[in-house]
Tab-separated table of C-alpha atoms in Angstrom:
chain	number	residue	atom	x	y	z
E	803	MET	CA	-106.281	123.726	-62.437
E	804	ALA	CA	-108.118	123.401	-59.165
E	805	LEU	CA	-109.417	119.927	-58.387
E	806	ASP	CA	-113.068	118.973	-58.377
E	807	LYS	CA	-114.631	116.899	-55.610
E	808	ILE	CA	-113.564	113.667	-57.263
E	809	GLY	CA	-109.989	114.943	-57.508
E	810	ILE	CA	-109.988	115.704	-53.782
E	811	ALA	CA	-111.362	112.233	-53.047
E	812	LYS	CA	-108.714	110.610	-55.262
E	813	ARG	CA	-105.894	112.466	-53.500
E	814	ILE	CA	-107.222	111.565	-50.038
E	815	ALA	CA	-107.564	107.926	-51.082
E	816	LYS	CA	-103.755	107.813	-51.255
E	817	GLU	CA	-103.610	108.571	-47.526
E	818	VAL	CA	-105.514	105.413	-46.631
E	819	GLN	CA	-103.121	102.807	-45.215
E	820	ASP	CA	-103.233	99.048	-45.657
E	821	GLY	CA	-104.970	97.323	-42.735
E	822	SER	CA	-106.834	100.367	-41.478
E	823	TYR	CA	-110.377	100.946	-40.303
E	824	VAL	CA	-111.692	104.205	-41.690
E	825	ASN	CA	-114.735	106.378	-40.972
E	826	LEU	CA	-115.916	108.493	-43.878
E	827	GLY	CA	-118.069	111.567	-43.347
E	828	ILE	CA	-120.900	112.684	-45.590
E	829	GLY	CA	-120.120	114.430	-48.915
E	830	ILE	CA	-116.653	114.343	-50.500
E	831	PRO	CA	-115.348	111.840	-47.894
E	832	THR	CA	-117.927	109.264	-49.011
E	833	LEU	CA	-116.380	109.368	-52.492
E	834	VAL	CA	-112.965	108.357	-51.133
E	835	ALA	CA	-114.076	104.710	-50.888
E	836	ASN	CA	-114.283	104.561	-54.693
E	837	TYR	CA	-110.600	105.402	-55.196
E	838	VAL	CA	-108.739	103.408	-52.555
E	839	ARG	CA	-106.185	101.040	-54.147
E	840	ASP	CA	-107.635	97.581	-54.533
E	841	ASP	CA	-104.422	95.812	-53.498
E	842	ILE	CA	-104.761	96.950	-49.863
E	843	SER	CA	-107.163	95.821	-47.141
E	844	VAL	CA	-109.358	98.544	-45.685
E	845	GLU	CA	-112.678	98.414	-43.854
E	846	PHE	CA	-115.060	101.352	-43.832
E	847	GLN	CA	-117.038	102.044	-40.676
E	848	SER	CA	-120.295	103.945	-40.611
E	849	GLU	CA	-121.248	105.241	-37.183
E	850	ASN	CA	-124.867	104.132	-37.453
E	851	GLY	CA	-123.568	100.613	-36.924
E	852	VAL	CA	-121.769	98.859	-39.766
E	853	LEU	CA	-118.191	97.870	-40.420
E	854	GLY	CA	-117.252	96.562	-43.845
E	855	MET	CA	-119.448	98.840	-45.953
E	856	GLY	CA	-119.692	98.019	-49.628
E	857	PRO	CA	-121.014	99.890	-52.660
E	858	PHE	CA	-124.604	100.976	-53.261
E	859	PRO	CA	-126.971	98.063	-53.978
E	860	PHE	CA	-128.186	97.201	-57.453
E	861	GLU	CA	-131.596	98.578	-58.280
E	862	GLY	CA	-134.294	96.462	-56.669
E	863	GLU	CA	-131.927	95.120	-54.008
E	864	GLU	CA	-132.169	98.103	-51.624
E	865	ASP	CA	-132.855	97.198	-48.002
E	866	ALA	CA	-134.334	99.800	-45.627
E	867	ASP	CA	-132.477	98.047	-42.803
E	868	ILE	CA	-129.016	98.507	-44.361
E	869	ILE	CA	-127.983	102.146	-44.641
E	870	ASN	CA	-124.956	104.348	-43.985
E	871	ALA	CA	-124.719	107.433	-41.770
E	872	GLY	CA	-125.940	109.541	-44.701
E	873	LYS	CA	-129.117	107.397	-44.651
E	874	GLN	CA	-128.209	106.036	-48.089
E	875	THR	CA	-128.924	102.415	-48.936
E	876	ILE	CA	-125.680	100.405	-49.044
E	877	THR	CA	-124.398	96.841	-49.186
E	878	THR	CA	-121.894	94.999	-47.024
E	879	LEU	CA	-118.717	93.168	-48.018
E	880	PRO	CA	-117.499	89.747	-46.800
E	881	GLY	CA	-116.308	90.162	-43.213
E	882	ALA	CA	-118.814	92.901	-42.421
E	883	SER	CA	-120.590	93.275	-39.082
E	884	PHE	CA	-123.490	95.213	-37.574
E	885	PHE	CA	-123.594	96.635	-34.065
E	886	ASP	CA	-125.418	99.159	-31.893
E	887	SER	CA	-124.623	102.857	-31.548
E	888	ALA	CA	-122.821	102.545	-28.207
E	889	LEU	CA	-120.485	99.874	-29.594
E	890	SER	CA	-120.019	101.936	-32.739
E	891	PHE	CA	-118.765	104.872	-30.702
E	892	SER	CA	-116.659	102.530	-28.579
E	893	MET	CA	-114.806	101.815	-31.833
E	894	ILE	CA	-114.439	105.546	-32.446
E	895	ARG	CA	-113.810	106.839	-28.923
E	896	GLY	CA	-111.618	103.862	-28.101
E	897	GLN	CA	-109.408	104.685	-31.113
E	898	HIS	CA	-109.981	101.380	-32.849
E	899	VAL	CA	-110.897	103.330	-35.971
E	900	GLN	CA	-107.602	104.757	-37.204
E	901	LEU	CA	-108.604	107.346	-39.729
E	902	THR	CA	-111.451	109.830	-39.915
E	903	ILE	CA	-112.096	111.762	-43.110
E	904	LEU	CA	-114.669	114.512	-42.851
E	905	GLY	CA	-115.789	117.786	-44.363
E	906	ALA	CA	-115.576	121.202	-42.726
E	907	MET	CA	-116.878	124.747	-42.988
E	908	GLU	CA	-113.732	126.152	-41.368
E	909	VAL	CA	-110.343	124.878	-40.198
E	910	ALA	CA	-107.972	126.998	-38.130
E	911	GLU	CA	-104.171	126.973	-38.221
E	912	ASN	CA	-104.148	125.425	-34.724
E	913	GLY	CA	-106.175	122.418	-35.923
E	914	ASP	CA	-109.582	123.567	-34.677
E	915	ILE	CA	-112.509	122.569	-36.870
E	916	ALA	CA	-116.050	123.948	-37.290
E	917	ASN	CA	-118.618	122.023	-39.305
E	918	TRP	CA	-121.951	121.753	-37.531
E	919	LYS	CA	-123.655	125.074	-37.036
E	920	ILE	CA	-124.084	128.561	-38.485
E	921	PRO	CA	-125.790	130.509	-35.682
E	922	GLY	CA	-129.232	131.793	-36.689
E	923	LYS	CA	-129.027	130.212	-40.143
E	924	MET	CA	-128.270	126.542	-40.187
E	925	VAL	CA	-128.460	124.160	-37.266
E	926	LYS	CA	-128.511	120.558	-38.328
E	927	GLY	CA	-126.483	119.178	-35.461
E	928	MET	CA	-123.090	117.592	-35.054
E	929	GLY	CA	-124.140	113.977	-35.524
E	930	GLY	CA	-121.078	111.887	-34.775
E	931	ALA	CA	-118.544	114.537	-35.793
E	932	MET	CA	-117.650	115.699	-32.274
E	933	ASP	CA	-116.990	112.144	-31.120
E	934	LEU	CA	-114.935	111.440	-34.233
E	935	VAL	CA	-112.712	114.515	-34.034
E	936	ALA	CA	-112.208	114.197	-30.277
E	937	SER	CA	-110.844	110.686	-30.603
E	938	ALA	CA	-109.383	109.741	-33.987
E	939	GLU	CA	-105.597	109.439	-34.148
E	940	ASN	CA	-105.613	110.781	-37.675
E	941	ILE	CA	-108.102	113.290	-39.006
E	942	ILE	CA	-108.073	114.455	-42.593
E	943	VAL	CA	-110.389	117.226	-43.714
E	944	ALA	CA	-111.756	117.207	-47.247
E	945	MET	CA	-113.128	120.558	-48.369
E	946	MET	CA	-113.011	123.403	-50.846
E	947	HIS	CA	-110.307	125.958	-50.044
E	948	THR	CA	-112.794	128.835	-50.104
E	949	ASN	CA	-116.540	129.108	-49.478
E	950	ARG	CA	-119.183	130.047	-52.036
E	951	ALA	CA	-118.594	133.740	-51.346
E	952	GLY	CA	-114.900	133.251	-52.127
E	953	ALA	CA	-113.728	133.659	-48.531
E	954	SER	CA	-110.962	131.434	-47.176
E	955	LYS	CA	-111.958	128.401	-45.093
E	956	LEU	CA	-108.396	128.048	-43.758
E	957	LEU	CA	-108.326	130.611	-40.995
E	958	LYS	CA	-106.239	131.961	-38.141
E	959	ARG	CA	-109.137	131.137	-35.818
E	960	CYS	CA	-112.512	129.599	-36.586
E	961	SER	CA	-115.410	132.070	-36.452
E	962	LEU	CA	-118.176	129.436	-36.300
E	963	PRO	CA	-118.989	127.274	-33.253
E	964	LEU	CA	-116.306	124.600	-32.944
E	965	THR	CA	-116.705	120.887	-33.501
E	966	GLY	CA	-113.332	120.063	-31.967
E	967	VAL	CA	-110.160	121.740	-30.784
E	968	GLY	CA	-106.634	121.181	-32.113
E	969	CYS	CA	-107.553	117.909	-33.764
E	970	VAL	CA	-107.118	118.223	-37.549
E	971	LYS	CA	-103.877	116.744	-38.890
E	972	LYS	CA	-104.156	117.232	-42.622
E	973	ILE	CA	-106.352	119.097	-45.103
E	974	VAL	CA	-106.911	118.274	-48.751
E	975	THR	CA	-108.639	121.027	-50.721
E	976	ASN	CA	-109.271	121.741	-54.374
E	977	LEU	CA	-106.024	123.760	-54.337
E	978	ALA	CA	-103.594	122.070	-51.978
E	979	VAL	CA	-102.552	119.460	-49.447
E	980	LEU	CA	-101.637	121.031	-46.120
E	981	GLU	CA	-100.503	119.763	-42.757
E	982	ILE	CA	-101.284	121.396	-39.421
E	983	THR	CA	-98.042	122.199	-37.593
E	984	PRO	CA	-97.412	124.188	-34.390
E	985	ASP	CA	-96.565	127.165	-36.634
E	986	GLY	CA	-99.548	127.000	-38.977
E	987	PHE	CA	-100.579	125.436	-42.294
E	988	GLN	CA	-97.550	123.741	-43.856
E	989	LEU	CA	-98.056	123.574	-47.608
E	990	LEU	CA	-97.164	120.077	-48.823
E	991	GLU	CA	-98.542	119.860	-52.365
E	992	ARG	CA	-100.231	122.011	-54.982
E	993	ALA	CA	-103.122	120.946	-57.215
E	994	PRO	CA	-101.887	120.518	-60.796
E	995	GLY	CA	-101.279	123.931	-62.359
E	996	VAL	CA	-102.134	125.884	-59.195
E	997	SER	CA	-99.423	128.309	-58.056
E	998	VAL	CA	-98.189	128.895	-54.532
E	999	THR	CA	-99.354	132.495	-54.898
E	1000	GLU	CA	-102.928	131.370	-55.628
E	1001	ILE	CA	-102.873	129.144	-52.565
E	1002	GLN	CA	-101.406	131.955	-50.478
E	1003	GLU	CA	-104.185	134.315	-51.591
E	1004	ALA	CA	-106.882	131.774	-50.717
E	1005	THR	CA	-105.464	131.076	-47.252
E	1006	GLU	CA	-106.253	133.498	-44.429
E	1007	GLY	CA	-104.319	131.564	-41.775
E	1008	HIS	CA	-100.528	131.408	-41.611
E	1009	LEU	CA	-99.235	129.447	-44.613
E	1010	ILE	CA	-95.758	127.986	-44.354
E	1011	VAL	CA	-94.010	127.458	-47.676
E	1012	SER	CA	-90.611	125.819	-47.521
E	1013	GLY	CA	-88.660	125.014	-50.672
E	1014	ASP	CA	-90.227	123.826	-53.885
E	1015	ILE	CA	-93.812	122.634	-53.482
E	1016	PRO	CA	-94.530	119.612	-55.678
E	1017	GLU	CA	-97.728	119.082	-57.617
E	1018	MET	CA	-100.131	116.421	-56.366
E	1019	ASP	CA	-99.827	113.046	-58.005
E	1020	ILE	CA	-103.387	111.901	-58.590
P	205	MET	CA	-140.444	82.412	-18.274
P	206	ILE	CA	-141.663	85.895	-17.457
P	207	ARG	CA	-144.164	86.939	-20.069
P	208	LYS	CA	-143.740	90.389	-21.588
P	209	LYS	CA	-146.175	90.030	-24.458
P	210	VAL	CA	-149.060	92.487	-24.656
P	211	ALA	CA	-151.914	92.196	-27.103
P	212	SER	CA	-151.839	95.566	-28.775
P	213	VAL	CA	-150.022	98.835	-29.210
P	214	GLN	CA	-152.702	100.410	-26.988
P	215	ASP	CA	-151.838	98.023	-24.150
P	216	ALA	CA	-148.145	98.617	-24.765
P	217	LEU	CA	-148.512	102.377	-24.328
P	218	GLN	CA	-150.583	102.234	-21.109
P	219	GLY	CA	-149.352	104.941	-18.774
P	220	VAL	CA	-147.973	107.302	-21.381
P	221	ALA	CA	-149.037	110.809	-20.391
P	222	ASN	CA	-148.487	114.470	-21.176
P	223	ASN	CA	-145.123	116.025	-20.291
P	224	GLN	CA	-143.249	112.735	-20.085
P	225	THR	CA	-139.739	112.039	-21.354
P	226	LEU	CA	-139.560	109.361	-24.036
P	227	MET	CA	-136.636	107.606	-25.667
P	228	LEU	CA	-137.153	106.461	-29.244
P	229	GLY	CA	-134.770	104.195	-31.155
P	230	GLY	CA	-133.798	104.542	-34.794
P	231	PHE	CA	-131.268	106.248	-37.039
P	232	GLY	CA	-132.898	108.411	-39.659
P	233	LEU	CA	-136.007	106.398	-40.490
P	234	SER	CA	-134.241	103.066	-40.041
P	235	GLY	CA	-135.297	101.027	-37.037
P	236	ILE	CA	-137.791	103.556	-35.675
P	237	PRO	CA	-140.725	102.365	-33.538
P	238	GLU	CA	-143.325	103.186	-36.201
P	239	ASN	CA	-146.266	101.645	-34.388
P	240	ALA	CA	-145.582	103.391	-31.086
P	241	ILE	CA	-145.197	106.732	-32.887
P	242	ALA	CA	-148.505	106.237	-34.694
P	243	GLU	CA	-150.184	105.481	-31.362
P	244	LEU	CA	-148.607	108.537	-29.689
P	245	VAL	CA	-150.151	110.622	-32.486
P	246	ALA	CA	-153.526	108.901	-31.940
P	247	MET	CA	-153.357	109.442	-28.162
P	248	GLY	CA	-152.628	113.120	-28.673
P	249	VAL	CA	-150.231	113.360	-25.711
P	250	THR	CA	-148.396	116.664	-25.617
P	251	GLY	CA	-145.473	118.390	-23.930
P	252	LEU	CA	-143.232	115.444	-24.693
P	253	THR	CA	-139.465	115.466	-24.371
P	254	CYS	CA	-138.135	113.072	-26.989
P	255	ILE	CA	-134.657	111.597	-26.856
P	256	SER	CA	-133.933	110.327	-30.346
P	257	ASN	CA	-130.896	110.564	-32.605
P	258	ASN	CA	-132.947	112.250	-35.333
P	259	ALA	CA	-136.327	113.920	-35.613
P	260	GLY	CA	-137.783	112.067	-38.590
P	261	VAL	CA	-138.818	113.763	-41.812
P	262	ASP	CA	-141.775	116.099	-42.327
P	263	ASP	CA	-144.335	113.355	-42.879
P	264	PHE	CA	-142.855	110.301	-41.169
P	265	GLY	CA	-141.262	109.209	-37.919
P	266	LEU	CA	-141.096	111.872	-35.211
P	267	GLY	CA	-142.053	114.424	-37.871
P	268	LEU	CA	-145.625	113.208	-37.329
P	269	LEU	CA	-145.490	114.278	-33.661
P	270	LEU	CA	-143.847	117.575	-34.587
P	271	GLN	CA	-146.627	118.362	-37.048
P	272	LYS	CA	-149.177	117.989	-34.257
P	273	LYS	CA	-146.994	120.077	-31.918
P	274	GLN	CA	-146.867	117.225	-29.405
P	275	ILE	CA	-143.158	117.667	-28.760
P	276	TYR	CA	-141.946	120.292	-26.317
P	277	LYS	CA	-138.267	119.366	-26.493
P	278	MET	CA	-136.019	117.251	-28.705
P	279	VAL	CA	-132.717	115.783	-27.567
P	280	SER	CA	-130.889	114.685	-30.723
P	281	SER	CA	-127.543	114.664	-32.505
P	282	TYR	CA	-128.716	115.496	-36.015
P	283	VAL	CA	-131.940	117.133	-37.129
P	284	GLY	CA	-131.525	117.957	-40.826
P	285	GLU	CA	-134.059	116.733	-43.375
P	286	ASN	CA	-137.036	118.200	-41.549
P	287	ASP	CA	-138.400	121.625	-42.532
P	288	GLU	CA	-141.122	121.740	-39.881
P	289	PHE	CA	-138.535	120.944	-37.218
P	290	GLU	CA	-136.300	123.762	-38.423
P	291	ARG	CA	-139.208	126.180	-38.495
P	292	GLN	CA	-140.298	125.332	-34.933
P	293	MET	CA	-136.717	125.476	-33.675
P	294	LEU	CA	-135.834	128.836	-35.269
P	295	SER	CA	-139.156	130.352	-34.113
P	296	GLY	CA	-138.507	129.168	-30.557
P	297	GLU	CA	-141.632	126.961	-30.371
P	298	LEU	CA	-139.504	123.882	-29.933
P	299	ASP	CA	-136.736	123.465	-27.393
P	300	VAL	CA	-133.777	121.571	-28.862
P	301	GLU	CA	-130.730	120.101	-27.180
P	302	LEU	CA	-128.133	118.941	-29.686
P	303	ILE	CA	-125.536	116.546	-28.343
P	304	PRO	CA	-122.817	114.428	-29.953
P	305	GLN	CA	-124.090	111.115	-31.266
P	306	GLY	CA	-121.698	108.995	-29.218
P	307	THR	CA	-122.630	110.966	-26.114
P	308	LEU	CA	-126.310	110.353	-26.840
P	309	ALA	CA	-125.663	106.608	-27.111
P	310	GLU	CA	-123.575	106.549	-23.967
P	311	ARG	CA	-126.062	108.574	-21.892
P	312	CYS	CA	-128.653	105.932	-22.815
P	313	ARG	CA	-126.262	103.114	-22.066
P	314	ALA	CA	-125.280	104.702	-18.739
P	315	ALA	CA	-128.944	104.781	-17.715
P	316	GLN	CA	-129.263	101.132	-18.756
P	317	ALA	CA	-126.088	100.094	-16.974
P	318	GLY	CA	-126.501	102.000	-13.724
P	319	PHE	CA	-123.806	104.616	-14.226
P	320	PRO	CA	-124.853	108.103	-13.077
P	321	ALA	CA	-122.566	109.794	-15.589
P	322	VAL	CA	-119.658	109.212	-17.947
P	323	TYR	CA	-116.632	111.198	-19.036
P	324	THR	CA	-116.258	111.655	-22.782
P	325	PRO	CA	-113.739	113.617	-24.850
P	326	ALA	CA	-116.480	114.561	-27.338
P	327	GLY	CA	-117.365	118.228	-27.317
P	328	TYR	CA	-114.528	119.400	-25.088
P	329	GLY	CA	-113.682	123.009	-25.948
P	330	THR	CA	-116.988	123.506	-27.801
P	331	GLU	CA	-120.309	125.024	-26.758
P	332	VAL	CA	-121.545	121.504	-25.958
P	333	ALA	CA	-119.236	121.502	-22.927
P	334	GLU	CA	-120.277	124.936	-21.651
P	335	GLY	CA	-121.279	124.818	-17.987
P	336	LYS	CA	-120.310	121.171	-17.659
P	337	GLU	CA	-117.747	119.639	-15.375
P	338	THR	CA	-114.473	118.801	-17.164
P	339	ARG	CA	-111.543	116.768	-15.993
P	340	GLU	CA	-108.129	115.712	-17.221
P	341	PHE	CA	-107.219	112.040	-17.469
P	342	ASN	CA	-103.782	111.052	-18.765
P	343	GLY	CA	-103.182	114.452	-20.303
P	344	LYS	CA	-106.466	114.642	-22.195
P	345	MET	CA	-109.584	116.633	-21.326
P	346	TYR	CA	-113.006	115.050	-20.850
P	347	VAL	CA	-116.546	116.325	-20.273
P	348	LEU	CA	-118.896	114.834	-17.656
P	349	GLU	CA	-122.201	113.801	-19.213
P	350	TYR	CA	-125.121	112.520	-17.139
P	351	ALA	CA	-127.197	109.401	-17.698
P	352	PHE	CA	-130.626	110.115	-19.165
P	353	LYS	CA	-133.777	109.704	-17.108
P	354	ALA	CA	-136.873	108.777	-19.075
P	355	ASP	CA	-140.385	107.493	-18.448
P	356	PHE	CA	-140.655	105.274	-21.498
P	357	SER	CA	-138.284	103.832	-24.051
P	358	PHE	CA	-139.741	102.770	-27.411
P	359	VAL	CA	-137.603	100.415	-29.447
P	360	LYS	CA	-138.035	98.412	-32.607
P	361	ALA	CA	-136.532	95.002	-33.295
P	362	TRP	CA	-136.737	92.502	-36.136
P	363	LYS	CA	-137.702	89.450	-34.100
P	364	GLY	CA	-138.677	88.991	-30.513
P	365	ASP	CA	-140.200	86.371	-28.260
P	366	GLU	CA	-142.786	86.416	-25.494
P	367	ALA	CA	-140.013	86.717	-22.912
P	368	GLY	CA	-138.973	90.043	-24.448
P	369	ASN	CA	-135.741	88.788	-26.022
P	370	LEU	CA	-134.814	90.786	-29.112
P	371	ILE	CA	-132.933	90.285	-32.362
P	372	PHE	CA	-132.218	93.247	-34.607
P	373	LYS	CA	-131.506	93.362	-38.315
P	374	GLY	CA	-128.751	95.281	-40.106
P	375	THR	CA	-128.271	98.927	-39.239
P	376	ALA	CA	-131.833	99.094	-37.912
P	377	ARG	CA	-130.183	98.034	-34.646
P	378	ASN	CA	-128.547	101.465	-33.985
P	379	PHE	CA	-129.838	103.093	-30.767
P	380	ASN	CA	-132.477	100.458	-30.038
P	381	PRO	CA	-130.363	98.168	-27.836
P	382	CYS	CA	-128.865	101.183	-25.999
P	383	MET	CA	-132.349	102.377	-25.022
P	384	CYS	CA	-133.577	99.014	-23.716
P	385	GLY	CA	-133.766	99.216	-19.938
P	386	ALA	CA	-132.713	102.864	-20.001
P	387	ALA	CA	-136.182	104.179	-19.073
P	388	ASN	CA	-138.697	103.204	-16.395
P	389	ILE	CA	-140.610	101.127	-18.924
P	390	THR	CA	-139.200	99.745	-22.170
P	391	VAL	CA	-141.677	98.903	-24.910
P	392	ALA	CA	-140.433	96.818	-27.831
P	393	GLU	CA	-142.276	96.412	-31.119
P	394	VAL	CA	-141.173	93.639	-33.452
P	395	GLU	CA	-141.830	92.540	-37.002
P	396	GLU	CA	-142.145	88.946	-35.872
P	397	LEU	CA	-143.179	87.891	-32.377
P	398	VAL	CA	-142.617	84.201	-31.630
P	399	PRO	CA	-143.292	81.930	-28.639
P	400	ALA	CA	-140.513	81.575	-26.060
P	401	GLY	CA	-138.092	78.844	-27.058
P	402	GLU	CA	-138.160	79.563	-30.763
P	403	LEU	CA	-135.242	81.979	-30.767
P	404	ASP	CA	-131.755	80.527	-30.267
P	405	PRO	CA	-130.425	81.972	-26.966
P	406	ASN	CA	-127.011	82.259	-28.667
P	407	GLN	CA	-128.428	84.722	-31.157
P	408	ILE	CA	-130.245	87.098	-28.784
P	409	HIS	CA	-128.944	90.676	-29.095
P	410	MET	CA	-130.876	92.073	-26.121
P	411	PRO	CA	-132.136	89.871	-23.282
P	412	GLY	CA	-135.758	90.252	-22.221
P	413	ILE	CA	-134.808	91.482	-18.753
P	414	PHE	CA	-134.399	94.945	-20.308
P	415	VAL	CA	-137.882	94.893	-21.847
P	416	GLN	CA	-141.175	95.289	-19.943
P	417	ARG	CA	-143.647	95.039	-22.819
P	418	ILE	CA	-143.367	93.513	-26.263
P	419	PHE	CA	-145.904	93.492	-29.081
P	420	GLN	CA	-146.193	92.493	-32.690
P	421	GLY	CA	-146.244	95.662	-34.788
P	422	GLU	CA	-149.306	95.830	-36.999
P	423	LYS	CA	-147.588	97.561	-39.901
P	424	PHE	CA	-144.017	98.486	-40.783
P	425	GLU	CA	-143.625	100.846	-43.689
P	426	LYS	CA	-139.803	100.892	-43.324
P	427	ARG	CA	-139.431	103.959	-45.499
P	428	ILE	CA	-136.062	104.560	-47.186
P	429	GLU	CA	-134.754	108.094	-46.742
P	430	GLN	CA	-132.031	108.156	-49.428
P	431	ARG	CA	-132.486	105.483	-52.032
P	432	THR	CA	-129.061	105.059	-53.637
P	433	VAL	CA	-128.376	102.344	-56.205
P	434	ARG	CA	-125.826	101.422	-58.832
P	435	GLN	CA	-126.580	100.142	-62.300
P	436	LYS	CA	-125.726	96.618	-63.386
P	437	SER	CA	-123.008	96.954	-65.988
């Protein structure tokens, strides 16, 4: 069965390494924080200027001056710090943040990503996404394998305006875990009960299947 | 001590005129110069170019200036959450330049720090880089982005003193320090304005040299855009 958003977040949480600073995008990536193992040390950065983000505050304890990049009220954990936007992007551009997890509208087999604009329809802006994808050592995309119309989001080439070129390393969807390689999307894992054929049919870009593909362990 | 204190928001906004370029601090509705925005609405200045990470919501922040059609152009990184903005942009009434958030911060900081331009990897290979100079450093491609030029910078801090020194709180800091000293005149509004000597120099986030005018804000609504909470178990 295909994963839901929480399933995707749980699988991505396993990619988070001990001792790493991680930036989480809005949407599914935000959920990842809830499922990271509690025996490892990780700090979450939010580009509006906080490192060491904690959970949402208890009711009545919200502070308008403490929010995340999604403008949600948050708390901080021991060891947290606040800083300005230039310093925040120094952390990102300077590759001090090791892992970026973000959503996408399209990913191409060469690692290009599009997630900020649908010409004539939706223009919200790129926020910090272009800085993040241009700089992070490791970029994992969290998204559904197909869009609402059922069309593949894993393409030969992106059709929407790009956010970054050749930058995505790994993709976790409701159907599969895939790695970007010079030859295309290497299928690493299947969602429980999802067949390679189903993944193949939902993938427009070049899918590389070598040997038996294990099911995700969530 | 060089005194930066002015008596009112009206005094603080002396010289603001039609068709100027303004920088405004804040991320979402957090840390926005609420009092300066209210006064800009009251003054009725038009044709403004506003450099601000976001454009407020329909009925607060820069949304108030959009409603009155006082803004000619927005320079921002993210403009969701604002229906009137979207309407004006799609109808062509409003000119919009969307740029990466880190680039926005750095173009402010470059203006503050005396750099004419900076190279950034953000946006390379995308439409953001179209028509811009690019250059390779150590095998990676970068885009040349110019420092902003602005007439006024409006920032909001938590505490400040008569010398213009500023202390920010939480994530309300965001773009505010980057915009101090990045325009011809920087105007700071604070929740608490104290006499010089009362703030510990060790704790100052932004020295008063970057601020020309400081005033005690009359009212701070500090609206929360996305109130998210968890239940006590």
